[in-house]
PDB file of C-alpha atoms and ligand atoms in Angstrom:
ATOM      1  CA  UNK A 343     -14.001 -16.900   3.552  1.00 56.00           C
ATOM      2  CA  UNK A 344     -10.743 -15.355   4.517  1.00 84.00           C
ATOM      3  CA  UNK A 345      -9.345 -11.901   3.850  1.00 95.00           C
ATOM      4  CA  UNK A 346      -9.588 -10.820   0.315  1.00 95.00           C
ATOM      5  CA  UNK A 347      -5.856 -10.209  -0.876  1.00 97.00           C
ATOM      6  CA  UNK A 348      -4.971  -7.243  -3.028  1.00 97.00           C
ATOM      7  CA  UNK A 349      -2.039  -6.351  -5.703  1.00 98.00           C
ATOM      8  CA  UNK A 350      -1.581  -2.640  -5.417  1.00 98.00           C
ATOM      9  CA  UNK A 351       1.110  -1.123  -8.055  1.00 98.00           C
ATOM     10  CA  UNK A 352       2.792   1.860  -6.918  1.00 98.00           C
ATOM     11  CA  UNK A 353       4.104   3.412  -9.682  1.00 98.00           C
ATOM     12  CA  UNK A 354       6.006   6.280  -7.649  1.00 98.00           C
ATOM     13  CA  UNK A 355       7.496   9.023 -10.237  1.00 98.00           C
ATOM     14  CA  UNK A 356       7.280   7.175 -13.646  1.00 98.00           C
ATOM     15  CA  UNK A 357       4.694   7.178 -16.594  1.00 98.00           C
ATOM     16  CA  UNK A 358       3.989   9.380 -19.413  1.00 98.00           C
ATOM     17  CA  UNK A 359       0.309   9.478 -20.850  1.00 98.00           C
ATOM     18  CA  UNK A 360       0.709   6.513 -23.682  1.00 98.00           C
ATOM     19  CA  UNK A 361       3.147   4.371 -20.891  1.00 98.00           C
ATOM     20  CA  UNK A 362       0.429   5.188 -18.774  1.00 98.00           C
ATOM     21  CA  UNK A 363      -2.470   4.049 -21.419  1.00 98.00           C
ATOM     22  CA  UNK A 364      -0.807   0.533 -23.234  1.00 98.00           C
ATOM     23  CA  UNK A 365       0.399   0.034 -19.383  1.00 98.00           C
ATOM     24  CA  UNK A 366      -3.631   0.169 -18.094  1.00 98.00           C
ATOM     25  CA  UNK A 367      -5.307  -1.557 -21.246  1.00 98.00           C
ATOM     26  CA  UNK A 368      -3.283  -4.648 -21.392  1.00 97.00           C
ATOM     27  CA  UNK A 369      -3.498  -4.883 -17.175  1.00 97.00           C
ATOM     28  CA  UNK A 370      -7.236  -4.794 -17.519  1.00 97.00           C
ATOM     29  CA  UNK A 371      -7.384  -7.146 -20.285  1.00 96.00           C
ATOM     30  CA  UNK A 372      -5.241  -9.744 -18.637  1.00 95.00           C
ATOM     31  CA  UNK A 373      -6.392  -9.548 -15.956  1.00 93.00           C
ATOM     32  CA  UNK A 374     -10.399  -9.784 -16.080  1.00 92.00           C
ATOM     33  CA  UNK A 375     -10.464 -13.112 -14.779  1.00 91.00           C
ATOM     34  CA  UNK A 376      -8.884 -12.289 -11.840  1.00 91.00           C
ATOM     35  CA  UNK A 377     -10.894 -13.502  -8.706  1.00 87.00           C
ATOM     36  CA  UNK A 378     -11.313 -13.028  -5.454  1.00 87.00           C
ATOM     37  CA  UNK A 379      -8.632 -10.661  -5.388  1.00 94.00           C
ATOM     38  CA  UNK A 380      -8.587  -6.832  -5.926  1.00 96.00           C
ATOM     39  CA  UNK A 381      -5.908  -4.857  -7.980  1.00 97.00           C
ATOM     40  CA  UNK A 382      -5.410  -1.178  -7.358  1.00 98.00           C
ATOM     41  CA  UNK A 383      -2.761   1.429  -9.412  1.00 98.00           C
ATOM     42  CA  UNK A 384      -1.423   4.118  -7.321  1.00 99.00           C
ATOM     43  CA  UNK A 385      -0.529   6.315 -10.018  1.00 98.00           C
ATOM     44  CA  UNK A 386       1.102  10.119  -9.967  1.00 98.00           C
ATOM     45  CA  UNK A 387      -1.365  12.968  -9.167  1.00 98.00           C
ATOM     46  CA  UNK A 388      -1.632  14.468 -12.906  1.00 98.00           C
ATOM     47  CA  UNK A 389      -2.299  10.854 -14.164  1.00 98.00           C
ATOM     48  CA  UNK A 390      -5.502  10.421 -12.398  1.00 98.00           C
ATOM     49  CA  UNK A 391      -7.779  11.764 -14.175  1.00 98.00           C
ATOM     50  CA  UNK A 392      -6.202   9.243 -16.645  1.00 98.00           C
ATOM     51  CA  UNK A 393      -6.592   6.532 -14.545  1.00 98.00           C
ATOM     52  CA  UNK A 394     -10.186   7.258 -13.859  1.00 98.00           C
ATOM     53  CA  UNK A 395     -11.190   7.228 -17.295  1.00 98.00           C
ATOM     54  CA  UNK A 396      -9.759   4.285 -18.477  1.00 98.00           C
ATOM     55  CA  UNK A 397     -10.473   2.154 -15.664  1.00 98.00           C
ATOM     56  CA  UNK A 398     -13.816   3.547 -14.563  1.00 96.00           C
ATOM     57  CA  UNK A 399     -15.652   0.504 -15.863  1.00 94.00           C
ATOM     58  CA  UNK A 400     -13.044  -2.332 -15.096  1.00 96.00           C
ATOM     59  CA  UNK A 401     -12.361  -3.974 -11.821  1.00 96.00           C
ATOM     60  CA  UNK A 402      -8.993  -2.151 -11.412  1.00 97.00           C
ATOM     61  CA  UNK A 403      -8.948   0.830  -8.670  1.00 98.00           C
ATOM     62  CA  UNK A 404      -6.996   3.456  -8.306  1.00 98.00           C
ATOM     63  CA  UNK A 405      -5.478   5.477  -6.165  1.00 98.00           C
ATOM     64  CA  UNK A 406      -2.493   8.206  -4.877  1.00 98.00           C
ATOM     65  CA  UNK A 407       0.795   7.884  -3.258  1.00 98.00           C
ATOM     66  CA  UNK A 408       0.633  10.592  -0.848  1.00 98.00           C
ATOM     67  CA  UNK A 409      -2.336  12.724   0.583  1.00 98.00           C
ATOM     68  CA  UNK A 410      -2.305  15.971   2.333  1.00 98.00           C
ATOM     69  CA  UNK A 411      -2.987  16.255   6.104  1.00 98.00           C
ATOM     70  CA  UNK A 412      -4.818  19.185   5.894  1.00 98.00           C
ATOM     71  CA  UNK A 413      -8.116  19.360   3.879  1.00 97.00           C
ATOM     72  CA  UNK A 414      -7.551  23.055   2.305  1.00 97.00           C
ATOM     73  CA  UNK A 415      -5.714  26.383   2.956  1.00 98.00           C
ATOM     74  CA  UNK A 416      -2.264  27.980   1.768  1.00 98.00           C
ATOM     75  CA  UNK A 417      -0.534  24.314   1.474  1.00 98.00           C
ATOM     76  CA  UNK A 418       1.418  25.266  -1.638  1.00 98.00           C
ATOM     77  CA  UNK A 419       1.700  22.041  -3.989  1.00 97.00           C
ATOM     78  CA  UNK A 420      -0.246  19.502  -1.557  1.00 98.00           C
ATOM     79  CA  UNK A 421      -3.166  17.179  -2.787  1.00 98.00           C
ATOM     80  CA  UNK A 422      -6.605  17.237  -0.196  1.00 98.00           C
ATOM     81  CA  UNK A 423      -8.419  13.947   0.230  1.00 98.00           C
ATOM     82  CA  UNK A 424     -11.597  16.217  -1.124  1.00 98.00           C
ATOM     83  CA  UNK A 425      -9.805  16.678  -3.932  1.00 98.00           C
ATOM     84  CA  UNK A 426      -8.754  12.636  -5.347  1.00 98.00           C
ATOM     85  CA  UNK A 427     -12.166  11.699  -3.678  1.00 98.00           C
ATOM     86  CA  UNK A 428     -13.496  13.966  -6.927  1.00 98.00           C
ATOM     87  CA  UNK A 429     -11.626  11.894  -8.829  1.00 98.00           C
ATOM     88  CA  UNK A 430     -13.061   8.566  -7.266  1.00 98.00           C
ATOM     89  CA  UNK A 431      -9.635   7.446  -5.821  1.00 98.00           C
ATOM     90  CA  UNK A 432     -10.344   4.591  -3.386  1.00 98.00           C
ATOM     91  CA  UNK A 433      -7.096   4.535  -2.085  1.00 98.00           C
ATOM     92  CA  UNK A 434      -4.243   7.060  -0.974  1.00 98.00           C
ATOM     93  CA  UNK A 435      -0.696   5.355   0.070  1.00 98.00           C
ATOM     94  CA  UNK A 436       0.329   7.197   2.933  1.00 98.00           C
ATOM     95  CA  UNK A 437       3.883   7.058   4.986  1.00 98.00           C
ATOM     96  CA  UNK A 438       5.769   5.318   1.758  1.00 98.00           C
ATOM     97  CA  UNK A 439       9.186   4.957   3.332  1.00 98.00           C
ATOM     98  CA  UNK A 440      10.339   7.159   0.354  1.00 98.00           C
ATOM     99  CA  UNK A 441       8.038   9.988   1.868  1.00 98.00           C
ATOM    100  CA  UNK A 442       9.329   9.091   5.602  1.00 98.00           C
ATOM    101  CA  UNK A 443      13.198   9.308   4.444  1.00 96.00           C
ATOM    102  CA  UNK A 444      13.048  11.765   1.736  1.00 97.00           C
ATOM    103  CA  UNK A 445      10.235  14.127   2.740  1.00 97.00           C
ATOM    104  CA  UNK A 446      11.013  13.845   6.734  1.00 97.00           C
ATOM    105  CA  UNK A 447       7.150  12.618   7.464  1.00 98.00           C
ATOM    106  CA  UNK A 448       6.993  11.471  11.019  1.00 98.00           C
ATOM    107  CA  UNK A 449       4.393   9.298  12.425  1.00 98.00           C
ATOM    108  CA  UNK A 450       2.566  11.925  13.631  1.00 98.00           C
ATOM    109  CA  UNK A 451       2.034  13.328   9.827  1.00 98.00           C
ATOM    110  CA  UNK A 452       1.594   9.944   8.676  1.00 98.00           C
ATOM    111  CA  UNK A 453      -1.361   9.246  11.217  1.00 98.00           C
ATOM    112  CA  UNK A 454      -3.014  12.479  10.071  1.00 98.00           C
ATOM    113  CA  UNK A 455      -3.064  11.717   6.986  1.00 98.00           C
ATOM    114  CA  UNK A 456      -4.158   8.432   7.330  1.00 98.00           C
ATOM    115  CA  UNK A 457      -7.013  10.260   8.910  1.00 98.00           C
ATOM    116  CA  UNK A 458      -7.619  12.924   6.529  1.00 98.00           C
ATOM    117  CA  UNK A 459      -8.212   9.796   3.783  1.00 98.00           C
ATOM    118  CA  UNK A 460     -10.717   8.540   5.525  1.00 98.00           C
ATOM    119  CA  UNK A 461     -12.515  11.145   6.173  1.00 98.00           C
ATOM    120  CA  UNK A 462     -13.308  11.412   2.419  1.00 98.00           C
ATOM    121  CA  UNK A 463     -13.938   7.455   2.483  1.00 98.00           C
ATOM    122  CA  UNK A 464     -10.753   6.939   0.511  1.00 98.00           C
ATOM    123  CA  UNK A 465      -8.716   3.918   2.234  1.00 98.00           C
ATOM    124  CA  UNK A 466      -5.250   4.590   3.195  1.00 98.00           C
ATOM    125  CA  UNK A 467      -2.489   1.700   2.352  1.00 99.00           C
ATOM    126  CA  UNK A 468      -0.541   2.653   5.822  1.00 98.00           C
ATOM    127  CA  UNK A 469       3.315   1.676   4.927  1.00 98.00           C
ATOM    128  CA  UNK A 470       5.384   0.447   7.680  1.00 98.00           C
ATOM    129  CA  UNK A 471       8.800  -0.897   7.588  1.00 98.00           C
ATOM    130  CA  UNK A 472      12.746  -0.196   9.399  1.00 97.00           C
ATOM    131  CA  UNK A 473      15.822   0.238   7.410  1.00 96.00           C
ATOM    132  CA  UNK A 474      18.628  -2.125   7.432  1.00 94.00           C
ATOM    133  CA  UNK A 475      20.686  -0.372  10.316  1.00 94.00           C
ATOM    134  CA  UNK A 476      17.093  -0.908  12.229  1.00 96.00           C
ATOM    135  CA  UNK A 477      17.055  -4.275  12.100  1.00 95.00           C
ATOM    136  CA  UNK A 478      20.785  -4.976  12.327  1.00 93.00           C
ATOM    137  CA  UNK A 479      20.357  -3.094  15.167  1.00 96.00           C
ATOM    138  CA  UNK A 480      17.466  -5.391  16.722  1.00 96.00           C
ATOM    139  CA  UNK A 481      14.662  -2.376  16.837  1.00 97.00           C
ATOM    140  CA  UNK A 482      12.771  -3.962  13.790  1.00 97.00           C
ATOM    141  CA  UNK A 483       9.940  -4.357  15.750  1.00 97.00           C
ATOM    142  CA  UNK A 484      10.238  -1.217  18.240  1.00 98.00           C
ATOM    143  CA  UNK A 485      10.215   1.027  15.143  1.00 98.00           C
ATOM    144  CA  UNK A 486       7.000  -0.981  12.977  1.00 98.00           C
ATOM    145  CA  UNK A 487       5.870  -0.185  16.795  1.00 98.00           C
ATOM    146  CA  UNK A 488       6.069   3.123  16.932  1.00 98.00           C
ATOM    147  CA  UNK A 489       4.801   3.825  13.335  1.00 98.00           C
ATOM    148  CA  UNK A 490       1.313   1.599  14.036  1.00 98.00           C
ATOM    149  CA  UNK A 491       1.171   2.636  17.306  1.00 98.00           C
ATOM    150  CA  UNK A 492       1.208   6.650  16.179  1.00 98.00           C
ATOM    151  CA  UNK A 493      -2.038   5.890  14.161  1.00 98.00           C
ATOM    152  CA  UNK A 494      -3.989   3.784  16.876  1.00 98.00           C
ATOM    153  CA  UNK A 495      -2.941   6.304  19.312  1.00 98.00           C
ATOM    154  CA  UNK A 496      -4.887   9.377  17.244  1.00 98.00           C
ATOM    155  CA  UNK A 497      -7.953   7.535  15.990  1.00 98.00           C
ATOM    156  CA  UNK A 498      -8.570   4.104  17.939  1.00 98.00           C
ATOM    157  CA  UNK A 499      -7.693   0.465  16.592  1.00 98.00           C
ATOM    158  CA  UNK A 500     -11.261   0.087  14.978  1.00 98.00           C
ATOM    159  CA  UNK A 501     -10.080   3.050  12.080  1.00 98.00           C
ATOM    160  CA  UNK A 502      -7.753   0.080  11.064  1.00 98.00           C
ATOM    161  CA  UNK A 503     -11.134  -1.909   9.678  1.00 97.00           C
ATOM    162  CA  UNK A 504     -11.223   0.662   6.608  1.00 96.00           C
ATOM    163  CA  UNK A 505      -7.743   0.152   6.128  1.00 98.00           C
ATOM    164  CA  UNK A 506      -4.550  -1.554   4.425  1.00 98.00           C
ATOM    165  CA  UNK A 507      -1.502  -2.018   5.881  1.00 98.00           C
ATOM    166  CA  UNK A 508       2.004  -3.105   3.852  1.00 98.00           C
ATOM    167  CA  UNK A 509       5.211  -3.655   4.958  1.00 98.00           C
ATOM    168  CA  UNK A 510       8.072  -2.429   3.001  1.00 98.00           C
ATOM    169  CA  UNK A 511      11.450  -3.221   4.794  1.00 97.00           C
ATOM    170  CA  UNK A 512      13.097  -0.433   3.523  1.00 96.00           C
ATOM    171  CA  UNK A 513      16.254  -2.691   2.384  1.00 94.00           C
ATOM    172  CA  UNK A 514      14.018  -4.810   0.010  1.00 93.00           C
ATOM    173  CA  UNK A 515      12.967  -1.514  -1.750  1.00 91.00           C
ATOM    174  CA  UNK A 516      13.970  -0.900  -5.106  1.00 86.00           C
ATOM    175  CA  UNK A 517      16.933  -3.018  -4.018  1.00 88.00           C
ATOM    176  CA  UNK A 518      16.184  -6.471  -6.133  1.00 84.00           C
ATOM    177  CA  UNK A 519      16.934  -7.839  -2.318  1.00 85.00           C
ATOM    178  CA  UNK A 520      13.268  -9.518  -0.950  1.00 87.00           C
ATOM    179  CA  UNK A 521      12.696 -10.299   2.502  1.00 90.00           C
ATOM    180  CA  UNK A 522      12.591 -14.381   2.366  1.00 95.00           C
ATOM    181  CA  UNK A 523       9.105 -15.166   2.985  1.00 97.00           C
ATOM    182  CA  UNK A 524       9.544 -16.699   6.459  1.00 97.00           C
ATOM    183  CA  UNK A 525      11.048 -12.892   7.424  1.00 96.00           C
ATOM    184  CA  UNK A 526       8.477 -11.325   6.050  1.00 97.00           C
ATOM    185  CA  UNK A 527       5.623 -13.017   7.789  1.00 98.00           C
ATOM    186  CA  UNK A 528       7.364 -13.111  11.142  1.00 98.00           C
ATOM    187  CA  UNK A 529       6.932  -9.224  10.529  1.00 98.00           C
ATOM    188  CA  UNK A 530       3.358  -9.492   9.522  1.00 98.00           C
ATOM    189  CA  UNK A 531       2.327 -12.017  12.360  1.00 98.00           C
ATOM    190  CA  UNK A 532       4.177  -9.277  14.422  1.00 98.00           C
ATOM    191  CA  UNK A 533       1.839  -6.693  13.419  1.00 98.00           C
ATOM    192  CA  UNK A 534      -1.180  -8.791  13.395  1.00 98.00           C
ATOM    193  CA  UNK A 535      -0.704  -9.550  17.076  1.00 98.00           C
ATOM    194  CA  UNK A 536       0.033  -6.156  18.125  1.00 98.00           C
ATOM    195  CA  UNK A 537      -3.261  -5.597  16.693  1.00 98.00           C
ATOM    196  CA  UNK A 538      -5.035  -8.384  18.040  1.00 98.00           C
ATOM    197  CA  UNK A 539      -3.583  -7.121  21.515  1.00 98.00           C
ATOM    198  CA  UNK A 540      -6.517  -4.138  21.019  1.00 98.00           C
ATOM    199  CA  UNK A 541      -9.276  -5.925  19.181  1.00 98.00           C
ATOM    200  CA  UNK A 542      -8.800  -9.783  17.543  1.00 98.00           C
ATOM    201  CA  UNK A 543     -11.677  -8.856  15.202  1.00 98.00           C
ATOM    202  CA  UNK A 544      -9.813  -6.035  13.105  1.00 98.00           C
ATOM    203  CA  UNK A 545      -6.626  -7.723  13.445  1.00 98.00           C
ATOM    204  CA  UNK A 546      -8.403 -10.981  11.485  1.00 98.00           C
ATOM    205  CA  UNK A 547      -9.667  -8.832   9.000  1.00 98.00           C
ATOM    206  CA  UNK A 548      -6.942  -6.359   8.314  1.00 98.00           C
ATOM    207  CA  UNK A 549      -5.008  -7.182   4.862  1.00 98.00           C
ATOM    208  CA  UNK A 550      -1.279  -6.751   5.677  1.00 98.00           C
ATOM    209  CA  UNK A 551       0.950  -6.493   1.998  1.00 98.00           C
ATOM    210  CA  UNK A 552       4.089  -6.976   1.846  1.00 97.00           C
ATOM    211  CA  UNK A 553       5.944  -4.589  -0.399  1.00 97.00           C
ATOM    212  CA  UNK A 554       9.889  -4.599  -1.682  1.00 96.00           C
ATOM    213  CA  UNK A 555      11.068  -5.890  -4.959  1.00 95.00           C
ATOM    214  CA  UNK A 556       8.152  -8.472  -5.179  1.00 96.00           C
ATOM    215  CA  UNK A 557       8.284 -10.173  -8.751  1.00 96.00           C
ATOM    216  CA  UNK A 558       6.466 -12.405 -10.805  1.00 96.00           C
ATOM    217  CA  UNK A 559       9.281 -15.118  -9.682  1.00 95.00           C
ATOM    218  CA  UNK A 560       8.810 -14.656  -6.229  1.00 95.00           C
ATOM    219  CA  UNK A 561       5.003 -12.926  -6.048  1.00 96.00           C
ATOM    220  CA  UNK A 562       3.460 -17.014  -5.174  1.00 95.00           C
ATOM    221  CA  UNK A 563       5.737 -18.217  -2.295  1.00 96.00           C
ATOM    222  CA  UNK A 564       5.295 -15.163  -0.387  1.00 96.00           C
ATOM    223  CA  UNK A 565       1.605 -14.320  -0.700  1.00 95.00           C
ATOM    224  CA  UNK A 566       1.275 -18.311   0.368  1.00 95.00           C
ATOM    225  CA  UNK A 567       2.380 -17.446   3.530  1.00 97.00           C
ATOM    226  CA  UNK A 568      -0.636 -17.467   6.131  1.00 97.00           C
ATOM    227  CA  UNK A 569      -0.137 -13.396   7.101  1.00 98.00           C
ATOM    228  CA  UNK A 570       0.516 -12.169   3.883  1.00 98.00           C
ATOM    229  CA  UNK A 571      -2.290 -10.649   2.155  1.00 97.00           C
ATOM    230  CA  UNK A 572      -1.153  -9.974  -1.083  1.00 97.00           C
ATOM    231  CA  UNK A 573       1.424  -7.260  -2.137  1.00 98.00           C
ATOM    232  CA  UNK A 574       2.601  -4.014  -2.927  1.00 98.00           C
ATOM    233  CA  UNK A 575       4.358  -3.622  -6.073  1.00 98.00           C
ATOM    234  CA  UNK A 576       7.027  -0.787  -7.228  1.00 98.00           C
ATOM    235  CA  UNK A 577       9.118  -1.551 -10.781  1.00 97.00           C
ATOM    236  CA  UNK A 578       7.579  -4.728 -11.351  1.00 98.00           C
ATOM    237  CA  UNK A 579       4.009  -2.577 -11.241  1.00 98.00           C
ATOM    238  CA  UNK A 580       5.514  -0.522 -14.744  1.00 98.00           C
ATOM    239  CA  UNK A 581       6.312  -3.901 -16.473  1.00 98.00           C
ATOM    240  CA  UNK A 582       2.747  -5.317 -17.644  1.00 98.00           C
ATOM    241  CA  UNK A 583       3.771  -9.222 -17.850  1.00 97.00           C
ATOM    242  CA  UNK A 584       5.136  -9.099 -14.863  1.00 98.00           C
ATOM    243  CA  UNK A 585       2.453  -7.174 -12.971  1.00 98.00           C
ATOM    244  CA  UNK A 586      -0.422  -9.278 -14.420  1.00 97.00           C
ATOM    245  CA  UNK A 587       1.710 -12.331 -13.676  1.00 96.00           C
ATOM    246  CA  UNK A 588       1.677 -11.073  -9.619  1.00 97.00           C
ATOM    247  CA  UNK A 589      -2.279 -10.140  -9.858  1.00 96.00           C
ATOM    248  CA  UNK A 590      -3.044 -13.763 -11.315  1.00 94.00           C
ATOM    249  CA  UNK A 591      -0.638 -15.218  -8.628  1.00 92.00           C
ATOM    250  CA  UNK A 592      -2.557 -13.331  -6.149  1.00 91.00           C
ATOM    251  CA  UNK A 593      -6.174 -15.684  -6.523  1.00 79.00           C
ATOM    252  CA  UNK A 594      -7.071 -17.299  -3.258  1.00 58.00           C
TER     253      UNK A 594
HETATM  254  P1  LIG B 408      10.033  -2.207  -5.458  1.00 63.46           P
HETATM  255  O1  LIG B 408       8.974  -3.235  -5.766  1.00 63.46           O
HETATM  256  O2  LIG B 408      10.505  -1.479  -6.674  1.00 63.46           O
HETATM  257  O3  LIG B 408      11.115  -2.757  -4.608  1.00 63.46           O
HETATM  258  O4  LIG B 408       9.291  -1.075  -4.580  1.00 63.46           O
HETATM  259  C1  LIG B 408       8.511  -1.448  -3.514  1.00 63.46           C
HETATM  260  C2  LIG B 408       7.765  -0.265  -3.050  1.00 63.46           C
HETATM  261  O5  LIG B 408       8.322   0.678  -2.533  1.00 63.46           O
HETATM  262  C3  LIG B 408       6.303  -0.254  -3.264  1.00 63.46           C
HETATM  263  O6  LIG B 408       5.696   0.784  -2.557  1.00 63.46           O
END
């Protein structure tokens, strides 16, 4: 059987406790007969414990957006991998190109705390992705590069076996303007063969998502393409007909 594709919602800074609760109950109602396919929330940090309890006993997963590098100490207002492992977070997003742009996280950062997650077994969602003035510029692929590269360089290409990758061209984000999905899995065939370059087994297995304004209307045409594994979802992840319609999309 192939790679098992996963819909991961990434809520970034939205919710409020009853969004939050209609938002989870309908998503695991609708979506029980999903198969074959996994669906993860990555919801804020003070919503977790909310997560946890309402989806403890469903087939949903949840997870964080972000993850501290370092595992404690004087880190005023950072999250430790110990930490959402207590909460039984099985994922932690980490290098979101909102956190690369707006919180000046480097690859080096991003690799540690790609680490750092799975260290406390939680599996980091590694975002990669160039801005518009990147790939005008022809350095699409230098700079998905350099951001893959910076993690295989710190722990080895085998730590990408317990991981996810998705790539959010930072011009699709939040932009209502999708890579087409013959652009999008040049870019994941990229990435897949830089990988393979090190070891063909973890680049087979690795699920690559592709993230940036994926919708219900155009979820099925680009998870049918042969090196996308399924996707990862901002607004469309707060709008429950429209994230269930992705998840059921999402069935091999
Ligand atoms: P949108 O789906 O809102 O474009 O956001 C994509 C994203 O950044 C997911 O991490």
């Amino acid at each position: 059987m192939g790679r098992t594709k996963i819909v991961a919602g990434n809520w970034k800074m939205h919710g409020s406790l009853d969004q939050n609760q209609a938002l989870l109950e309908v998503v695991v109602s609708e979506t029980r007969s999903m198969q074959n396919a996994s669906c993860v929330v990555c919801v804020p940090y003070p919503y977790i414990p909310q997560a946890k309890s309402l989806l403890q006993d469903s087939h949903v997963a949840w997870g964080a957006q972000n993850i501290s590098q370092h595992h404690q100490g004087a880190y005023t207002g950072e999250v430790s991998a110990e930490m959402l492992a207590e909460f039984g977070c099985q994922y932690a997003i980490v290098g979101h190109s909102e956190r690369r742009l707006l919180f000046g996280e480097g690859n080096k950062v991003v690799a540690e705390k790609f680490k750092a997650a799975q260290q406390c077994s939680i599996i980091p969602i590694l975002c990669l992705g160039e801005t518009l003035e990147q790939r005008e510029s022809g350095e699409a692929e230098q700079v998905i590069a350099g951001q893959l590269d910076a993690v295989i360089d710190l722990l080895g290409v085998e730590a990408l076996e317990r991981s996810v990758i998705a790539y959010e061209p930072v011009w699709a984000i939040g932009t209502g303007k999708t890579a087409t999905p013959q652009q999008a899995q040049d870019v994941h065939k990229f990435i897949r063969n830089r990988i393979a370059m090190q070891n063909e087994r973890v680049a087979d297995d690795i699920r690559i998502l592709y993230g940036g304004s994926v919708k219900a209307s155009n979820a099925v045409e680009l998870i049918a393409m042969p090196d996308i594994d399924g996707g990862l979802i901002g607004g469309a992840s707060l709008v429950a007909e429209e994230f269930i319609s992705i998840c059921m999309a999402t069935q091999n």
